[in-house]
XYZ file of C-alpha atoms in Angstrom:
646
model
C 43.464 -26.349 -29.761
C 44.581 -25.933 -33.292
C 42.362 -24.573 -35.973
C 41.129 -26.778 -38.682
C 39.356 -25.997 -42.139
C 35.650 -26.381 -41.743
C 34.770 -29.234 -44.258
C 34.129 -32.846 -44.744
C 37.408 -33.749 -45.573
C 40.584 -32.217 -44.056
C 42.994 -30.452 -46.472
C 46.691 -29.180 -45.200
C 47.193 -25.249 -45.679
C 50.505 -26.550 -47.070
C 51.349 -29.478 -48.951
C 55.266 -30.225 -48.860
C 56.840 -32.448 -51.174
C 58.024 -36.060 -49.835
C 61.700 -35.107 -51.014
C 61.512 -32.375 -47.965
C 60.767 -35.102 -45.374
C 63.012 -37.712 -47.118
C 66.499 -35.477 -47.484
C 67.980 -36.971 -44.651
C 71.348 -39.084 -44.434
C 71.279 -42.552 -42.585
C 73.490 -43.486 -39.876
C 73.545 -47.321 -38.915
C 76.792 -48.150 -36.746
C 79.528 -46.135 -35.045
C 82.227 -46.478 -32.401
C 85.131 -44.761 -31.065
C 88.629 -45.709 -32.567
C 89.926 -47.660 -30.023
C 93.838 -46.270 -30.171
C 92.631 -42.561 -30.052
C 88.893 -41.682 -28.963
C 89.282 -38.383 -30.573
C 88.389 -40.203 -33.962
C 84.827 -41.618 -34.176
C 83.972 -43.936 -37.202
C 80.351 -44.798 -38.645
C 78.570 -46.536 -41.358
C 76.456 -43.674 -43.430
C 74.991 -43.439 -47.020
C 76.400 -39.751 -47.088
C 77.429 -40.919 -50.876
C 74.234 -42.726 -51.578
C 75.594 -46.288 -50.103
C 76.337 -47.402 -46.972
C 80.148 -46.818 -46.536
C 82.772 -46.227 -43.588
C 83.441 -42.896 -42.664
C 86.159 -41.357 -39.950
C 86.217 -37.936 -38.389
C 88.052 -36.313 -35.642
C 85.345 -35.169 -32.953
C 87.932 -32.673 -31.775
C 88.036 -30.639 -34.413
C 84.459 -30.243 -35.101
C 81.634 -28.073 -33.827
C 78.011 -29.158 -32.872
C 76.029 -30.426 -35.936
C 79.139 -30.087 -38.498
C 82.054 -32.546 -39.238
C 84.287 -33.171 -42.054
C 84.060 -36.987 -42.675
C 86.514 -38.695 -44.624
C 85.620 -41.856 -46.522
C 87.621 -45.191 -45.996
C 85.494 -47.179 -48.339
C 83.710 -46.005 -51.614
C 81.229 -49.101 -52.552
C 78.663 -48.648 -54.917
C 76.935 -52.220 -54.980
C 78.455 -53.533 -51.884
C 76.751 -52.014 -48.485
C 78.896 -52.022 -45.059
C 77.061 -53.349 -42.391
C 79.259 -53.399 -39.338
C 82.940 -52.576 -38.233
C 85.159 -53.072 -35.528
C 88.599 -51.195 -34.781
C 91.887 -52.652 -33.512
C 92.856 -52.284 -29.711
C 96.423 -52.008 -30.790
C 96.888 -50.463 -33.753
C 95.157 -48.339 -36.668
C 93.717 -51.401 -38.447
C 90.045 -52.543 -38.655
C 87.790 -55.291 -39.643
C 84.367 -54.601 -41.462
C 81.517 -56.797 -43.171
C 79.814 -56.049 -46.336
C 77.630 -57.643 -48.677
C 76.532 -57.311 -52.518
C 73.165 -55.612 -53.517
C 71.220 -56.659 -50.373
C 71.969 -60.648 -50.740
C 73.329 -60.854 -47.099
C 76.332 -63.230 -47.717
C 78.598 -60.736 -45.635
C 82.038 -60.993 -46.469
C 85.079 -59.579 -44.246
C 87.462 -57.043 -45.350
C 90.331 -55.618 -43.479
C 91.973 -51.768 -43.574
C 95.577 -52.151 -42.135
C 95.747 -48.401 -41.598
C 92.634 -46.271 -41.540
C 95.224 -43.020 -42.071
C 97.053 -44.754 -44.913
C 95.723 -47.682 -46.606
C 92.712 -49.240 -48.256
C 90.591 -51.889 -47.975
C 91.173 -55.411 -48.990
C 88.961 -58.709 -48.650
C 89.778 -61.407 -45.963
C 86.787 -63.674 -47.325
C 85.686 -63.668 -51.119
C 83.177 -66.488 -51.516
C 79.762 -64.824 -52.363
C 77.909 -68.158 -51.446
C 78.877 -68.083 -47.895
C 77.559 -65.731 -45.227
C 79.766 -64.429 -42.340
C 78.361 -62.741 -39.316
C 79.831 -60.691 -36.669
C 79.162 -60.526 -32.758
C 79.570 -58.336 -30.145
C 83.373 -58.118 -30.474
C 85.672 -58.992 -32.988
C 89.416 -58.424 -32.157
C 91.019 -59.828 -29.207
C 92.115 -57.461 -26.607
C 95.950 -58.260 -27.928
C 94.938 -57.777 -31.606
C 96.257 -61.359 -32.293
C 92.732 -62.741 -33.142
C 89.296 -61.995 -34.777
C 86.109 -64.297 -34.204
C 83.187 -64.240 -36.602
C 80.361 -66.474 -37.433
C 80.081 -68.698 -40.701
C 77.897 -71.287 -42.501
C 80.824 -72.461 -44.338
C 80.828 -76.053 -43.261
C 77.293 -76.479 -43.537
C 74.599 -73.760 -44.953
C 71.857 -74.890 -41.947
C 74.603 -74.150 -39.410
C 76.080 -71.031 -38.061
C 79.166 -71.575 -36.569
C 81.970 -69.522 -34.847
C 85.880 -69.329 -36.356
C 88.697 -67.819 -34.913
C 91.128 -66.294 -37.339
C 94.980 -65.670 -36.354
C 95.581 -62.245 -38.011
C 99.366 -62.826 -38.101
C 99.406 -66.430 -39.802
C 96.163 -65.339 -41.703
C 94.790 -68.859 -40.836
C 91.357 -69.857 -39.089
C 89.649 -72.795 -37.309
C 86.239 -73.624 -36.160
C 86.038 -73.775 -32.598
C 82.352 -74.865 -32.196
C 82.073 -78.468 -33.345
C 78.386 -78.944 -32.866
C 75.572 -78.110 -34.909
C 73.593 -75.002 -34.476
C 73.689 -71.321 -34.443
C 76.239 -69.557 -32.503
C 76.827 -65.875 -32.253
C 80.458 -64.631 -31.082
C 80.552 -62.802 -27.627
C 83.257 -61.093 -25.911
C 87.073 -61.717 -25.258
C 88.334 -62.596 -21.715
C 90.769 -59.971 -20.938
C 93.646 -62.584 -21.226
C 92.597 -63.272 -24.551
C 92.137 -67.195 -23.781
C 88.358 -67.339 -23.807
C 85.455 -66.200 -25.578
C 81.834 -66.529 -24.344
C 78.929 -66.829 -27.011
C 75.349 -67.460 -27.087
C 73.831 -70.255 -28.994
C 70.136 -70.067 -30.559
C 68.355 -73.433 -29.887
C 64.749 -72.099 -30.522
C 63.305 -68.593 -30.436
C 62.880 -68.619 -26.558
C 65.728 -71.151 -25.595
C 69.461 -70.091 -25.834
C 72.315 -71.454 -24.491
C 75.618 -70.152 -23.237
C 79.066 -71.663 -23.955
C 82.673 -70.625 -22.931
C 84.960 -71.329 -25.896
C 88.834 -71.853 -24.715
C 90.746 -70.625 -27.881
C 94.093 -72.441 -26.491
C 92.626 -75.828 -26.294
C 90.099 -75.391 -29.179
C 87.232 -76.439 -26.866
C 83.782 -75.471 -25.851
C 82.091 -75.924 -22.510
C 78.342 -75.493 -21.877
C 77.188 -73.209 -18.984
C 74.613 -75.319 -17.224
C 72.081 -73.110 -15.410
C 68.835 -74.719 -13.603
C 65.543 -73.238 -14.980
C 62.189 -74.710 -15.963
C 61.237 -71.997 -18.422
C 63.220 -71.609 -21.640
C 65.055 -68.291 -21.524
C 67.033 -66.063 -23.388
C 70.775 -65.392 -22.704
C 72.727 -62.833 -24.363
C 76.397 -62.726 -23.218
C 78.142 -59.555 -22.401
C 81.507 -58.378 -21.294
C 83.965 -59.865 -19.063
C 84.808 -59.005 -15.575
C 88.314 -57.480 -15.182
C 89.309 -60.274 -12.804
C 88.173 -62.890 -15.303
C 85.947 -64.651 -12.750
C 82.876 -64.339 -15.039
C 80.918 -62.205 -17.553
C 77.533 -60.089 -17.645
C 74.706 -61.061 -19.800
C 71.180 -60.136 -20.453
C 68.273 -62.988 -19.556
C 64.731 -63.189 -19.105
C 65.343 -65.985 -16.824
C 62.260 -66.407 -15.029
C 61.060 -62.911 -15.791
C 59.026 -61.167 -18.412
C 61.635 -58.627 -19.361
C 65.214 -58.970 -19.918
C 67.500 -58.354 -17.011
C 71.217 -57.596 -16.084
C 72.958 -60.329 -14.807
C 76.455 -61.631 -13.762
C 77.646 -65.176 -14.316
C 80.220 -66.061 -11.444
C 82.631 -68.951 -12.921
C 83.821 -69.557 -9.859
C 80.555 -70.456 -8.084
C 78.841 -71.503 -11.395
C 75.786 -68.901 -10.321
C 73.833 -66.429 -12.019
C 73.731 -63.348 -9.736
C 71.089 -60.620 -10.765
C 72.645 -57.153 -10.814
C 69.578 -55.194 -12.511
C 66.165 -56.153 -12.852
C 63.417 -53.749 -14.142
C 59.866 -53.801 -15.166
C 61.213 -52.880 -18.611
C 63.697 -54.917 -21.000
C 67.065 -53.620 -20.669
C 68.543 -53.637 -23.975
C 71.962 -52.054 -24.420
C 74.755 -52.392 -21.953
C 78.603 -51.219 -21.836
C 81.070 -51.411 -19.153
C 84.575 -49.462 -18.690
C 87.707 -50.934 -19.156
C 88.374 -50.924 -15.430
C 85.288 -52.291 -14.579
C 84.057 -49.202 -12.546
C 81.243 -47.774 -14.474
C 78.545 -49.659 -15.985
C 75.794 -48.233 -18.789
C 72.584 -49.565 -20.034
C 69.469 -48.598 -21.395
C 65.550 -49.701 -20.854
C 62.800 -49.767 -23.342
C 59.969 -47.448 -21.674
C 56.851 -47.749 -24.086
C 59.429 -47.581 -26.995
C 61.363 -44.764 -25.599
C 64.853 -45.182 -24.215
C 65.893 -44.283 -20.653
C 69.772 -44.203 -20.063
C 71.368 -45.161 -16.802
C 74.859 -45.203 -15.443
C 76.097 -47.086 -12.226
C 79.236 -46.661 -10.158
C 80.308 -50.146 -9.323
C 82.489 -48.802 -6.584
C 79.577 -47.290 -4.474
C 76.708 -48.858 -6.367
C 75.245 -45.404 -6.901
C 72.651 -45.408 -10.038
C 72.050 -42.301 -11.841
C 69.514 -41.564 -15.074
C 71.550 -39.777 -17.713
C 69.232 -37.276 -19.764
C 71.002 -36.254 -23.145
C 70.768 -32.756 -23.244
C 71.656 -30.233 -26.154
C 71.494 -26.600 -26.398
C 69.148 -25.249 -29.341
C 68.092 -21.373 -29.378
C 69.831 -20.581 -26.212
C 67.455 -23.125 -24.523
C 68.559 -26.496 -22.831
C 66.533 -29.381 -24.684
C 66.546 -32.938 -23.344
C 66.539 -35.731 -26.084
C 63.794 -38.079 -26.233
C 63.784 -41.109 -28.495
C 65.469 -44.504 -29.138
C 68.880 -45.294 -28.304
C 70.181 -47.555 -31.053
C 73.646 -48.008 -30.186
C 75.535 -47.185 -26.988
C 79.513 -47.187 -26.812
C 81.767 -45.966 -23.760
C 85.111 -44.555 -24.953
C 87.975 -46.801 -23.830
C 89.378 -43.716 -21.578
C 85.858 -43.785 -20.215
C 85.199 -39.965 -20.367
C 82.678 -39.911 -22.941
C 79.614 -41.884 -23.854
C 78.680 -42.111 -27.514
C 74.979 -42.853 -28.609
C 72.869 -43.055 -31.803
C 69.743 -41.793 -31.337
C 66.395 -41.912 -33.476
C 63.197 -39.413 -32.650
C 60.004 -39.005 -34.061
C 60.936 -35.563 -35.653
C 64.725 -36.550 -36.520
C 66.343 -39.395 -38.091
C 69.365 -41.131 -36.303
C 71.920 -38.905 -35.247
C 75.332 -39.593 -33.408
C 75.599 -37.878 -30.132
C 78.662 -37.569 -27.552
C 77.848 -37.320 -23.883
C 80.504 -35.694 -21.695
C 80.611 -37.533 -18.375
C 82.504 -34.795 -16.824
C 79.436 -32.272 -17.466
C 76.318 -32.071 -15.719
C 72.639 -31.923 -17.547
C 72.388 -28.348 -16.758
C 75.794 -27.607 -18.555
C 74.505 -29.193 -22.038
C 76.337 -32.649 -21.609
C 75.507 -33.524 -24.993
C 76.740 -32.825 -28.330
C 75.339 -33.822 -31.694
C 78.141 -34.439 -34.008
C 76.035 -35.510 -37.285
C 73.191 -33.833 -39.181
C 70.745 -36.271 -40.739
C 67.774 -34.180 -41.528
C 68.395 -31.530 -44.383
C 64.658 -30.585 -45.637
C 64.774 -27.270 -43.582
C 61.436 -28.060 -41.593
C 60.392 -25.861 -38.739
C 59.597 -27.585 -35.858
C 55.846 -26.784 -36.207
C 55.739 -28.899 -39.208
C 56.713 -32.261 -37.412
C 54.337 -34.265 -35.724
C 54.969 -35.891 -32.295
C 53.212 -39.195 -31.897
C 50.749 -39.968 -29.244
C 50.831 -43.093 -27.235
C 47.317 -44.618 -27.089
C 45.797 -48.080 -25.854
C 42.868 -49.524 -27.149
C 41.397 -53.221 -25.960
C 41.434 -56.213 -28.748
C 38.585 -58.729 -29.087
C 39.891 -60.519 -25.920
C 40.401 -57.491 -23.784
C 44.002 -57.609 -24.177
C 45.512 -54.034 -24.151
C 47.279 -52.884 -27.262
C 49.427 -49.640 -27.475
C 49.967 -47.894 -30.647
C 51.389 -44.549 -31.556
C 48.970 -42.162 -33.209
C 50.476 -39.346 -35.540
C 47.798 -36.457 -35.907
C 48.034 -33.633 -38.452
C 48.908 -30.343 -36.886
C 49.945 -32.084 -33.486
C 46.664 -31.965 -32.437
C 45.224 -33.666 -29.263
C 42.890 -36.135 -30.831
C 40.752 -36.239 -27.288
C 40.199 -32.367 -28.151
C 38.705 -32.916 -31.857
C 35.113 -32.507 -31.415
C 32.180 -32.687 -33.836
C 32.045 -28.564 -34.007
C 35.622 -28.782 -35.829
C 33.827 -30.718 -38.657
C 37.228 -32.334 -39.534
C 37.483 -35.724 -41.100
C 40.790 -37.154 -41.547
C 41.783 -40.229 -43.642
C 43.944 -42.869 -42.017
C 46.901 -45.233 -42.366
C 47.226 -48.161 -40.539
C 51.018 -48.913 -40.296
C 52.136 -52.451 -39.221
C 55.601 -53.081 -38.207
C 57.693 -55.756 -39.375
C 59.380 -58.725 -37.480
C 56.980 -59.637 -36.247
C 59.046 -59.962 -33.185
C 60.005 -56.187 -33.136
C 58.519 -52.984 -31.712
C 57.001 -50.019 -33.438
C 58.814 -47.265 -31.598
C 59.109 -43.474 -32.090
C 61.314 -43.232 -34.832
C 61.717 -40.747 -37.852
C 60.553 -43.884 -39.875
C 60.629 -44.903 -43.451
C 62.544 -41.720 -44.627
C 59.688 -39.377 -42.991
C 56.789 -41.076 -44.547
C 54.720 -40.745 -41.305
C 55.442 -36.887 -41.341
C 54.778 -36.368 -44.894
C 51.290 -38.384 -44.722
C 50.443 -36.099 -41.529
C 51.457 -32.825 -43.302
C 49.200 -33.850 -45.979
C 45.962 -34.225 -43.833
C 46.217 -38.225 -43.091
C 46.394 -39.631 -39.507
C 48.646 -42.701 -38.908
C 48.215 -45.234 -36.142
C 50.890 -47.819 -35.744
C 49.936 -50.528 -33.329
C 52.155 -52.749 -31.234
C 50.077 -55.715 -31.767
C 50.258 -59.014 -29.708
C 53.816 -60.649 -30.388
C 55.750 -57.498 -30.547
C 58.654 -57.007 -28.123
C 58.940 -54.766 -25.592
C 55.745 -55.929 -23.458
C 57.219 -59.100 -21.696
C 58.009 -62.364 -23.298
C 54.402 -63.566 -22.805
C 52.899 -61.029 -25.048
C 55.688 -61.492 -27.667
C 55.179 -65.513 -27.766
C 51.253 -64.746 -28.516
C 52.310 -64.868 -32.159
C 54.163 -68.063 -32.171
C 52.590 -70.267 -34.533
C 49.546 -68.127 -35.123
C 50.456 -65.670 -38.019
C 47.353 -64.470 -39.248
C 45.617 -65.221 -36.344
C 44.886 -63.201 -33.276
C 47.225 -60.641 -34.013
C 45.184 -59.804 -37.172
C 42.140 -59.340 -35.002
C 44.348 -56.688 -33.027
C 44.861 -55.058 -36.144
C 41.037 -55.181 -37.084
C 40.363 -53.420 -33.572
C 42.952 -50.840 -34.582
C 40.649 -50.382 -37.531
C 37.537 -50.563 -35.424
C 39.272 -47.749 -33.060
C 39.876 -45.422 -35.729
C 36.295 -45.881 -37.185
C 35.074 -44.937 -33.650
C 36.491 -41.694 -33.796
C 34.250 -38.480 -34.857
C 37.054 -36.968 -36.729
C 38.147 -40.095 -38.947
C 36.541 -40.509 -42.285
C 35.845 -44.363 -42.350
C 35.715 -44.617 -45.945
C 39.459 -43.291 -46.348
C 41.698 -45.786 -44.530
C 44.609 -47.447 -45.953
C 47.227 -49.958 -45.084
C 51.161 -49.814 -45.044
C 53.728 -52.401 -43.912
C 57.118 -53.827 -44.850
C 58.223 -57.622 -44.327
C 55.809 -59.159 -41.764
C 54.187 -55.716 -41.900
C 53.638 -56.452 -45.772
C 52.272 -59.809 -45.219
C 49.667 -58.302 -42.441
C 48.823 -55.584 -44.924
C 47.919 -58.185 -47.508
C 45.718 -60.106 -44.785
C 43.804 -57.277 -43.943
C 42.753 -56.647 -47.702
C 42.052 -60.583 -48.233
C 40.657 -61.369 -45.065
C 39.084 -58.262 -43.703
C 37.555 -56.712 -47.200
C 34.542 -55.336 -45.330
C 36.572 -52.484 -44.283
C 36.598 -50.927 -47.819
C 40.658 -50.052 -47.637
C 41.127 -47.786 -50.228
C 44.843 -48.726 -50.686
C 47.506 -50.826 -49.526
C 51.367 -50.812 -49.641
C 53.088 -54.194 -49.147
C 57.173 -53.998 -49.084
C 58.615 -57.293 -49.184
C 55.839 -59.133 -47.670
C 55.413 -63.053 -47.970
C 52.455 -63.562 -49.551
C 52.159 -67.495 -49.153
C 53.424 -69.116 -45.915
C 54.279 -72.500 -47.336
C 56.734 -71.024 -49.991
C 57.974 -68.568 -47.760
C 58.873 -70.841 -44.750
C 60.632 -73.165 -47.758
C 62.580 -70.591 -49.077
C 64.155 -68.589 -46.055
C 67.947 -68.980 -45.320
C 68.739 -72.671 -44.299
C 69.827 -71.596 -40.768
C 66.683 -69.940 -40.158
C 64.252 -72.800 -40.987
C 64.079 -74.519 -37.547
C 63.273 -71.399 -35.931
C 60.787 -70.391 -38.772
C 58.735 -73.527 -38.201
C 58.450 -72.492 -34.735
C 57.350 -69.022 -35.251
C 55.396 -69.563 -38.662
C 54.799 -73.575 -38.875
C 56.107 -76.549 -40.421
C 55.302 -76.665 -44.513
C 55.342 -80.227 -44.783
C 53.254 -81.176 -41.675
C 51.055 -78.177 -41.491
C 50.691 -77.082 -45.262
C 46.847 -77.189 -44.775
C 47.120 -74.659 -41.827
C 49.672 -72.180 -43.527
C 47.192 -71.923 -46.660
C 44.487 -71.247 -44.543
C 46.682 -68.172 -43.028
C 48.172 -67.105 -46.235
C 46.898 -63.884 -48.138
C 47.308 -65.707 -51.705
C 44.311 -68.197 -50.674
C 41.887 -65.212 -50.375
C 42.753 -62.823 -53.305
C 39.193 -63.540 -54.468
C 38.055 -61.773 -51.447
C 39.693 -58.291 -52.029
C 37.412 -55.443 -52.310
C 37.082 -53.668 -55.737
C 37.783 -50.410 -54.304
C 41.222 -51.574 -52.910
C 44.320 -50.511 -54.926
C 47.723 -52.453 -53.904
C 51.131 -51.395 -54.511
C 53.753 -54.277 -54.177
C 57.392 -53.431 -53.796
C 60.253 -56.356 -53.929
C 64.161 -56.274 -54.028
C 65.168 -59.056 -56.470
C 68.016 -60.216 -54.345
C 65.959 -60.653 -50.944
C 66.908 -63.764 -49.150
C 64.398 -63.816 -46.693
C 61.430 -63.123 -48.363
C 62.229 -64.248 -51.928
C 61.271 -62.147 -54.954
C 58.551 -65.322 -55.723
C 56.579 -64.080 -52.845
C 55.534 -60.979 -54.320
C 55.258 -62.307 -57.982
C 52.595 -64.937 -57.160
C 50.299 -62.252 -55.429
C 50.736 -59.887 -57.929
C 49.988 -62.409 -60.960
C 46.910 -63.752 -58.802
C 45.527 -59.996 -58.551
C 46.310 -59.332 -62.351
C 44.371 -62.344 -63.266
C 41.397 -61.146 -61.354
C 41.866 -57.581 -63.262
C 42.222 -55.560 -59.913
C 44.337 -52.798 -59.453
C 48.028 -53.398 -58.521
C 51.142 -51.844 -59.318
C 54.634 -53.746 -58.990
C 57.910 -52.192 -58.451
C 60.917 -54.418 -58.539
C 64.634 -53.110 -57.380
C 67.091 -55.485 -59.048
C 69.886 -54.410 -57.284
C 68.007 -54.488 -53.611
C 67.304 -57.477 -50.923
C 65.138 -57.291 -48.075
C 65.188 -53.210 -47.810
C 67.286 -50.711 -49.309
C 70.786 -50.113 -49.086
C 71.073 -47.277 -52.017
C 69.536 -43.951 -50.977
C 68.033 -43.259 -54.780
C 66.198 -46.701 -54.390
C 64.911 -45.926 -50.812
C 63.426 -42.621 -52.015
C 62.165 -43.940 -55.242
C 60.206 -46.881 -53.067
C 59.138 -44.668 -50.343
C 58.096 -41.316 -52.217
C 55.940 -43.844 -54.652
C 54.540 -45.514 -51.386
C 53.664 -42.074 -49.881
C 52.298 -40.511 -52.999
C 50.361 -43.644 -53.736
C 48.737 -43.648 -50.393
C 48.034 -39.747 -50.701
C 46.390 -40.132 -53.961
C 44.397 -43.178 -53.201
C 42.979 -41.997 -49.928
C 42.521 -38.450 -50.677
C 40.489 -38.941 -53.901
């Protein structure tokens, strides 16, 4: 058991500045260059903003690379890219200061030319799908709300003629999928509701669309995947008649869905070799990713454990695989993995090596704080019962990596605690190096962090996820209350030193806690881009989101009274005088507009309560610029530490 200071309030021996934990580089997207798999490209904020980089992996050694920038944006953020299968060109999507009206750009030759825009209307949003280029490089596909802000339709652009056309002539939100091997067809998913998707096959030559009619009673999700080599169908992920996402194959000849893989966990990412002989996928097991491969010839399935060499020891990697790519030559797997003790890095797995041979090479270095392994905290997975006996899982970060079950009264230690609430809300708290090392900084400074997956979180089945639909500020708030009760039931937690942190939905939940659960006397709360008024929030989301937001949150016209009863702004008078609040907002946020933060801050200031307000004029829903990210999260970290440790 770790050694503790014998005092009422635990104080760490070494207080490292937040910058040590936040000295990191963010990586958000990567892929093998289609024409030459030795070249890898990725999106990173190495120069302070998300730009596109290339490097030759055959000329690097572990942890080091010499990246070459392909863009040099300052106020634009590069979000996603696709390389051409036939030449050195690529397509990418970028937006301006977080406005999410993504424009499309092209680089003709990544070795000899610079980018130029294909679209340039800042009022129109363009979205990417699973693939962009057709296999012959003649076409690209993307979504756009050009015709109507309420619709996201699919367009096909002929790269030779530089003209495009809309191929989905129905209203709705369509997401491009994958091209058939002969480039004549494209599959796509349509979001009808949050739980009801449709599958379409688009005929590019005839400019027509055909809906795939599957017989099922329950609404289901369908995320289309790659086509088979013989073009008789395609793979897809679905929760059809199941709690979790499984992998299936839709056979065009029989018009039937054939299950390939079913699991008691969500299958999240898939990829398949060009010859169709090797299938890859990941599964979400209690937030951690498991990677598998299947030989489609002999049907053999094998788990792949990425293993690197460190200090002459073979170390298996355990974290969240955020992206999965198989090289076109079928020899290497690329993954982006985030871990509790390391921000996202890119790793290459050599399929010709065994795990014992250290099959994995890290090709990026994301953390630069010179932090020793014994400083970084690994979360413990706990479970507690909510008010209705529903089991809720949570990640618990305890200072000094101490097993909380071994802390007893003899230690005389009392930790302050932070309840961290994830966004979404249909998302999942996972073992990330999250918020630029915020959890690590707080733990290093003697605070415990509990981060629950309350009802409505993904990863625990669709029934669990649906529990928050049309119930924001309802039973999930009770789940958060029972997380607080769990903390207070621990002898090693000081019940008078508890704070809150949340972004997006998490910001809404933090505001809900201080306004509707004031009896717990929260010392501090941080709200980053969180809604405060559900009526105005639903009225101001992007137009193509509104039907889905009405389902998830409520109808602002028909249910105004209900939404006001669930809004933090309604209960400002209840805030405990002991509570200090920090609100952080991006001025260009298209999802949670700035007025959501303005109105709650104004009301609290009218009451003479303690509130600080940070506005970032060049950001949207989150932070694309490195310096803004550090300013916001450093302020959050030091604010929580000051208020809760005092």
